[in-house]
Each structure stands twice: as C-alpha cells, then as structure tokens.
Amino acid sequence: IRSIELPPRTNATHFRTNLRQMLIHWLCPFCSSFNKLPREQQLRSRRIRCNPLYYVCAYLPTVLSLYTGLKVHMLMGQSGPVGAEETRVEYEARVHWIYCTSGAMVAVIATDLLEAIYYTVKQEFFEYYLGIVVSLAICISFVGGNHMFLWMMVRRSLVGVRAIIMCNLMFSVSMLADLILLVCEYTWSEESVEKESGFNLIVLIFKLLERLACVAFFVVATFIYARLWSLYRYDGRSLGRRLCQILPALLAAAAICGLMLFGFLYNDGDYSSLIWDNFTRR
C-alpha cells in the first residue's frame, strides 16, 4: 500500500484520490452493486460527483481533518507507513482513523485557544475557563494517544497495541454508560414530555441523537482498531521495558476517564455537558 504522506503540488491528485476512495469505502459499505464497480467509475458516478451533501457533509470536513492530522503527525515523524509491508488493516487504522481524529482534535484545540483569548480580552475568562481546560485536556490526551498508537504499530509491539485498544474500549464503554444513564435518569412521563414540548423537545432529542452518533463513532473505531489485536507477535522483552512503552498510553487513557468520571459524578453531573460538548458542539 502506498504511503499517504503529504504530497507536493504535483502529487495533489493522488492525495484527493486516496481521500475519495476512503470516503467511498466508509459511506457505501453495504451498496454491493456500487462497490462492484471499478474505483474510477465510482468516482465519476453522479451519486458522488453531483451530490452536494457529499461535498459539504463528508468531503470538506474529512479533507480538513485528514490534512491537519497528517501535518501534526508529520511533525512527529509519523507521516509514512508503519512498516515496509504495511497491511490494509494498518493503513486504514493509520490514515482513515488516527490521522482524521487527530486533525479534528487539533481543530478543537485551536477553537479553545481562540475562545480563551476572546474571553480574556473581555475579562470573562474565569467564567468559562473550566470548559476550556477540560476540552484542552481531552484533546491533548487524544492526540498523544494517537501518537503512541502509531509508535507502537511502528515497533510492532503486541502489548502496546493491545493496551491502547483497551484504552479506547474503556473510553467507548464510559461514554455509552453515561448516555444510558442520561436516558434512564430523565423522567419520560407525560408531564415531562408536555413540559419539553415544541422546540425544547426537538432540542432534547437532537442532543441525544448527536451523543448517540458520537458513541457510535468511537465504538466503530474500537472495532477497527481491534483488528490489530493479533496482528503482531510477542517479542520476548522484559515486563519493565513493556511497561515503559505502554505507560504514556495508559496515563492518557486514565486522564480522559478521570475527567469523564469527574464530569459525570461531581455536583450531580452538572459538568457532564462540558465533556459531551467537546465531541459534539465543538
């Protein structure tokens, strides 16, 4: 599989082709007749070429997150394949998921810094600082976790890759559990529905749907990463050396889970929205 390093201007067509192939791969997984077509014919199809929703809702956000994530990991020396013979599973995990999620998190970091500057100028920073600090901590932990994931894949570390997959699973389960608690704690009585009628009810349902979509994204990512579970072999290194490798990833996961637990439990869960907003509204 060819590397998807940030291409020069003469290689821009190759970059766009890889991007569109990635989108077709994930947007049309069950379209059997469409998937049987040659890739060039798929790219020329009207459902892709003449679809404004594809460009606005899929192509533009993906190209921005992929480009940003690729730039970030390029600074870390991680813009190329994880090995001389990179498998398709490794390629999808690296390009389709790690680069894109890192790019999205870096974009959130940029908005957080702009918000901090804006509220500082207005002398209102301490009224909004908690949400900004929580968001920055989550995003930095995510980018650091992605860096460690690629680092483990390059070194073909069985223990390291499995540790990060477990960290991602812990995070997905934590979000799913909190979403279930939010739905169960809400009193779905006739009086509550009447109270939330009209626009407020629509907003409530929208919040639940966007959080459900967020949970579904991380659950799917966990399944994608799980395909790497048995790809590598145990290299016989000592327990101390293996712990030194996986410790940063475990600390990043512990930091995120700790922040989530704080938001979900402290002050009857009043800070839970700060964590959810980091993955939805921002």
GROMACS .gro file of C-alpha atoms in nm:
model
  282
    1ILE     CA    1   0.000   0.000   0.000
    2ARG     CA    2   0.135   0.335  -0.099
    3SER     CA    3   0.217   0.592   0.162
    4ILE     CA    4  -0.022   0.881   0.211
    5GLU     CA    5   0.244   1.131   0.306
    6LEU     CA    6   0.151   1.491   0.249
    7PRO     CA    7   0.203   1.519  -0.128
    8PRO     CA    8   0.370   1.803  -0.315
    9ARG     CA    9   0.166   2.002  -0.562
   10THR     CA   10   0.244   1.755  -0.841
   11ASN     CA   11   0.100   1.477  -0.623
   12ALA     CA   12  -0.222   1.653  -0.518
   13THR     CA   13  -0.431   1.433  -0.747
   14HIS     CA   14  -0.303   1.123  -0.569
   15PHE     CA   15  -0.398   1.275  -0.233
   16ARG     CA   16  -0.753   1.357  -0.350
   17THR     CA   17  -0.796   1.010  -0.499
   18ASN     CA   18  -0.693   0.844  -0.172
   19LEU     CA   19  -0.934   1.069   0.016
   20ARG     CA   20  -1.228   0.988  -0.211
   21GLN     CA   21  -1.152   0.618  -0.200
   22MET     CA   22  -1.156   0.637   0.179
   23LEU     CA   23  -1.494   0.813   0.183
   24ILE     CA   24  -1.649   0.568  -0.062
   25HIS     CA   25  -1.516   0.280   0.146
   26TRP     CA   26  -1.694   0.402   0.462
   27LEU     CA   27  -2.001   0.577   0.318
   28CYS     CA   28  -2.109   0.291   0.092
   29PRO     CA   29  -2.019  -0.027   0.285
   30PHE     CA   30  -2.343  -0.211   0.202
   31CYS     CA   31  -2.402  -0.091  -0.157
   32SER     CA   32  -2.300  -0.418  -0.321
   33SER     CA   33  -2.379  -0.315  -0.678
   34PHE     CA   34  -2.195   0.016  -0.640
   35ASN     CA   35  -1.894  -0.147  -0.471
   36LYS     CA   36  -1.854  -0.391  -0.761
   37LEU     CA   37  -1.785  -0.103  -0.999
   38PRO     CA   38  -1.423  -0.007  -1.077
   39ARG     CA   39  -1.292   0.267  -0.848
   40GLU     CA   40  -1.260   0.519  -1.131
   41GLN     CA   41  -1.620   0.459  -1.232
   42GLN     CA   42  -1.731   0.504  -0.871
   43LEU     CA   43  -1.557   0.842  -0.853
   44ARG     CA   44  -1.732   0.951  -1.175
   45SER     CA   45  -2.073   0.835  -1.051
   46ARG     CA   46  -2.345   1.100  -1.022
   47ARG     CA   47  -2.427   0.998  -0.666
   48ILE     CA   48  -2.074   1.110  -0.578
   49ARG     CA   49  -1.981   1.375  -0.835
   50CYS     CA   50  -2.316   1.561  -0.833
   51ASN     CA   51  -2.411   1.520  -0.468
   52PRO     CA   52  -2.381   1.848  -0.270
   53LEU     CA   53  -2.435   1.665   0.062
   54TYR     CA   54  -2.130   1.451  -0.013
   55TYR     CA   55  -1.908   1.755  -0.058
   56VAL     CA   56  -2.050   1.963   0.229
   57CYS     CA   57  -2.110   1.695   0.493
   58ALA     CA   58  -1.840   1.440   0.408
   59TYR     CA   59  -1.567   1.557   0.171
   60LEU     CA   60  -1.492   1.902   0.316
   61PRO     CA   61  -1.480   1.802   0.688
   62THR     CA   62  -1.276   1.491   0.607
   63VAL     CA   63  -1.020   1.667   0.389
   64LEU     CA   64  -0.967   1.933   0.657
   65SER     CA   65  -0.929   1.683   0.942
   66LEU     CA   66  -0.711   1.447   0.737
   67TYR     CA   67  -0.485   1.727   0.613
   68THR     CA   68  -0.449   1.874   0.963
   69GLY     CA   69  -0.389   1.536   1.124
   70LEU     CA   70  -0.133   1.446   0.860
   71LYS     CA   71   0.051   1.772   0.924
   72VAL     CA   72   0.052   1.712   1.301
   73HIS     CA   73   0.183   1.358   1.273
   74MET     CA   74   0.434   1.469   1.011
   75LEU     CA   75   0.586   1.695   1.278
   76MET     CA   76   0.612   1.383   1.495
   77GLY     CA   77   0.779   1.186   1.215
   78GLN     CA   78   0.470   0.970   1.155
   79SER     CA   79   0.355   1.068   0.806
   80GLY     CA   80   0.451   0.741   0.636
   81PRO     CA   81   0.360   0.372   0.660
   82VAL     CA   82   0.414   0.191   0.987
   83GLY     CA   83   0.630  -0.070   0.819
   84ALA     CA   84   0.794  -0.177   0.495
   85GLU     CA   85   0.497  -0.404   0.423
   86GLU     CA   86   0.205  -0.213   0.574
   87THR     CA   87  -0.113  -0.420   0.570
   88ARG     CA   88  -0.454  -0.287   0.468
   89VAL     CA   89  -0.572  -0.304   0.830
   90GLU     CA   90  -0.276  -0.092   0.945
   91TYR     CA   91  -0.331   0.153   0.661
   92GLU     CA   92  -0.698   0.205   0.750
   93ALA     CA   93  -0.621   0.248   1.119
   94ARG     CA   94  -0.343   0.497   1.045
   95VAL     CA   95  -0.497   0.709   0.769
   96HIS     CA   96  -0.873   0.665   0.798
   97TRP     CA   97  -0.897   0.691   1.175
   98ILE     CA   98  -0.583   0.811   1.354
   99TYR     CA   99  -0.498   1.098   1.119
  100CYS     CA  100  -0.859   1.213   1.093
  101THR     CA  101  -0.930   1.207   1.467
  102SER     CA  102  -0.602   1.385   1.543
  103GLY     CA  103  -0.689   1.656   1.290
  104ALA     CA  104  -1.033   1.704   1.444
  105MET     CA  105  -0.886   1.729   1.795
  106VAL     CA  106  -0.626   1.983   1.682
  107ALA     CA  107  -0.908   2.191   1.531
  108VAL     CA  108  -1.089   2.182   1.867
  109ILE     CA  109  -0.766   2.288   2.042
  110ALA     CA  110  -0.743   2.587   1.806
  111THR     CA  111  -1.102   2.690   1.885
  112ASP     CA  112  -1.032   2.652   2.258
  113LEU     CA  113  -0.731   2.882   2.236
  114LEU     CA  114  -0.932   3.137   2.037
  115GLU     CA  115  -1.208   3.122   2.297
  116ALA     CA  116  -0.953   3.169   2.576
  117ILE     CA  117  -0.811   3.478   2.402
  118TYR     CA  118  -1.160   3.614   2.335
  119TYR     CA  119  -1.280   3.575   2.694
  120THR     CA  120  -0.951   3.709   2.829
  121VAL     CA  121  -0.990   4.026   2.623
  122LYS     CA  122  -1.346   4.061   2.754
  123GLN     CA  123  -1.218   3.991   3.108
  124GLU     CA  124  -1.456   3.696   3.138
  125PHE     CA  125  -1.204   3.412   3.120
  126PHE     CA  126  -1.265   3.278   3.470
  127GLU     CA  127  -1.636   3.241   3.392
  128TYR     CA  128  -1.562   2.993   3.112
  129TYR     CA  129  -1.219   2.855   3.198
  130LEU     CA  130  -1.338   2.515   3.324
  131GLY     CA  131  -1.489   2.412   2.991
  132ILE     CA  132  -1.179   2.528   2.804
  133VAL     CA  133  -0.941   2.344   3.039
  134VAL     CA  134  -1.143   2.020   3.022
  135SER     CA  135  -1.158   2.039   2.643
  136LEU     CA  136  -0.784   2.104   2.610
  137ALA     CA  137  -0.700   1.815   2.842
  138ILE     CA  138  -0.918   1.572   2.645
  139CYS     CA  139  -0.789   1.682   2.305
  140ILE     CA  140  -0.421   1.677   2.405
  141SER     CA  141  -0.469   1.331   2.557
  142PHE     CA  142  -0.633   1.210   2.236
  143VAL     CA  143  -0.356   1.339   2.010
  144GLY     CA  144  -0.095   1.196   2.249
  145GLY     CA  145  -0.276   0.861   2.249
  146ASN     CA  146  -0.283   0.855   1.868
  147HIS     CA  147   0.089   0.934   1.861
  148MET     CA  148   0.155   0.645   2.099
  149PHE     CA  149  -0.067   0.415   1.892
  150LEU     CA  150   0.134   0.478   1.575
  151TRP     CA  151   0.456   0.448   1.774
  152MET     CA  152   0.350   0.104   1.897
  153MET     CA  153   0.245  -0.002   1.546
  154VAL     CA  154   0.582   0.102   1.403
  155ARG     CA  155   0.758  -0.107   1.670
  156ARG     CA  156   0.506  -0.387   1.616
  157SER     CA  157   0.453  -0.407   1.990
  158LEU     CA  158   0.186  -0.663   2.073
  159VAL     CA  159   0.144  -0.545   2.433
  160GLY     CA  160   0.149  -0.174   2.343
  161VAL     CA  161  -0.110  -0.203   2.065
  162ARG     CA  162  -0.339  -0.413   2.282
  163ALA     CA  163  -0.307  -0.167   2.570
  164ILE     CA  164  -0.418   0.123   2.352
  165ILE     CA  165  -0.705  -0.079   2.207
  166MET     CA  166  -0.820  -0.149   2.563
  167CYS     CA  167  -0.790   0.221   2.647
  168ASN     CA  168  -1.013   0.306   2.350
  169LEU     CA  169  -1.259   0.038   2.460
  170MET     CA  170  -1.268   0.180   2.814
  171PHE     CA  171  -1.343   0.525   2.678
  172SER     CA  172  -1.620   0.398   2.447
  173VAL     CA  173  -1.783   0.200   2.730
  174SER     CA  174  -1.765   0.503   2.962
  175MET     CA  175  -1.942   0.724   2.707
  176LEU     CA  176  -2.204   0.459   2.633
  177ALA     CA  177  -2.270   0.406   3.004
  178ASP     CA  178  -2.313   0.778   3.063
  179LEU     CA  179  -2.552   0.807   2.768
  180ILE     CA  180  -2.762   0.521   2.906
  181LEU     CA  181  -2.766   0.687   3.250
  182LEU     CA  182  -2.877   1.017   3.096
  183VAL     CA  183  -3.167   0.846   2.919
  184CYS     CA  184  -3.265   0.642   3.226
  185GLU     CA  185  -3.248   0.936   3.467
  186TYR     CA  186  -3.473   1.151   3.253
  187THR     CA  187  -3.836   1.116   3.358
  188TRP     CA  188  -4.016   1.013   3.040
  189SER     CA  189  -4.358   1.086   3.182
  190GLU     CA  190  -4.645   1.259   3.008
  191GLU     CA  191  -4.585   1.572   3.217
  192SER     CA  192  -4.217   1.583   3.125
  193VAL     CA  193  -4.289   1.542   2.754
  194GLU     CA  194  -4.555   1.815   2.769
  195LYS     CA  195  -4.310   2.041   2.955
  196GLU     CA  196  -4.048   1.981   2.688
  197SER     CA  197  -4.296   2.015   2.404
  198GLY     CA  198  -4.229   2.205   2.086
  199PHE     CA  199  -3.880   2.339   2.020
  200ASN     CA  200  -3.739   2.226   2.358
  201LEU     CA  201  -3.837   1.866   2.288
  202ILE     CA  202  -3.670   1.882   1.946
  203VAL     CA  203  -3.351   2.017   2.107
  204LEU     CA  204  -3.358   1.739   2.367
  205ILE     CA  205  -3.397   1.468   2.102
  206PHE     CA  206  -3.122   1.629   1.891
  207LYS     CA  207  -2.883   1.624   2.188
  208LEU     CA  208  -2.950   1.256   2.246
  209LEU     CA  209  -2.904   1.173   1.877
  210GLU     CA  210  -2.577   1.365   1.844
  211ARG     CA  211  -2.441   1.196   2.156
  212LEU     CA  212  -2.554   0.859   2.023
  213ALA     CA  213  -2.373   0.931   1.696
  214CYS     CA  214  -2.061   1.025   1.893
  215VAL     CA  215  -2.072   0.700   2.090
  216ALA     CA  216  -2.131   0.501   1.771
  217PHE     CA  217  -1.823   0.662   1.613
  218PHE     CA  218  -1.595   0.557   1.898
  219VAL     CA  219  -1.747   0.209   1.915
  220VAL     CA  220  -1.680   0.160   1.543
  221ALA     CA  221  -1.326   0.293   1.592
  222THR     CA  222  -1.273   0.035   1.867
  223PHE     CA  223  -1.381  -0.245   1.633
  224ILE     CA  224  -1.149  -0.113   1.360
  225TYR     CA  225  -0.855  -0.099   1.600
  226ALA     CA  226  -0.943  -0.445   1.737
  227ARG     CA  227  -0.845  -0.595   1.402
  228LEU     CA  228  -0.486  -0.521   1.505
  229TRP     CA  229  -0.524  -0.730   1.821
  230SER     CA  230  -0.348  -1.042   1.687
  231LEU     CA  231  -0.151  -0.885   1.406
  232TYR     CA  232   0.177  -0.866   1.598
  233ARG     CA  233   0.375  -1.121   1.795
  234TYR     CA  234   0.517  -1.115   2.146
  235ASP     CA  235   0.881  -1.005   2.119
  236GLY     CA  236   1.009  -1.154   2.446
  237ARG     CA  237   1.104  -0.826   2.612
  238SER     CA  238   1.101  -0.790   2.989
  239LEU     CA  239   0.795  -0.668   3.178
  240GLY     CA  240   0.974  -0.346   3.280
  241ARG     CA  241   1.052  -0.247   2.920
  242ARG     CA  242   0.697  -0.323   2.809
  243LEU     CA  243   0.553  -0.115   3.094
  244CYS     CA  244   0.778   0.178   2.997
  245GLN     CA  245   0.630   0.166   2.647
  246ILE     CA  246   0.264   0.141   2.742
  247LEU     CA  247   0.273   0.374   3.046
  248PRO     CA  248   0.216   0.701   2.848
  249ALA     CA  249  -0.084   0.549   2.670
  250LEU     CA  250  -0.231   0.425   2.997
  251LEU     CA  251  -0.178   0.765   3.161
  252ALA     CA  252  -0.355   0.939   2.871
  253ALA     CA  253  -0.649   0.699   2.894
  254ALA     CA  254  -0.661   0.736   3.272
  255ALA     CA  255  -0.664   1.116   3.237
  256ILE     CA  256  -0.958   1.108   2.995
  257CYS     CA  257  -1.153   0.855   3.201
  258GLY     CA  258  -1.081   1.055   3.516
  259LEU     CA  259  -1.212   1.374   3.358
  260MET     CA  260  -1.522   1.191   3.238
  261LEU     CA  261  -1.583   1.043   3.582
  262PHE     CA  262  -1.542   1.388   3.737
  263GLY     CA  263  -1.787   1.543   3.492
  264PHE     CA  264  -2.044   1.265   3.530
  265LEU     CA  265  -2.042   1.243   3.910
  266TYR     CA  266  -1.934   1.580   4.052
  267ASN     CA  267  -2.216   1.812   4.154
  268ASP     CA  268  -2.482   1.566   4.031
  269GLY     CA  269  -2.334   1.555   3.681
  270ASP     CA  270  -2.361   1.928   3.609
  271TYR     CA  271  -2.025   1.919   3.431
  272SER     CA  272  -2.114   1.623   3.211
  273SER     CA  273  -2.214   1.857   2.926
  274LEU     CA  274  -1.863   2.004   2.920
  275ILE     CA  275  -1.726   1.666   2.814
  276TRP     CA  276  -2.000   1.589   2.564
  277ASP     CA  277  -1.970   1.933   2.405
  278ASN     CA  278  -1.605   1.859   2.331
  279PHE     CA  279  -1.711   1.584   2.089
  280THR     CA  280  -2.038   1.727   1.957
  281ARG     CA  281  -2.089   2.104   1.964
  282ARG     CA  282  -1.721   2.194   1.919
   0.00000   0.00000   0.00000
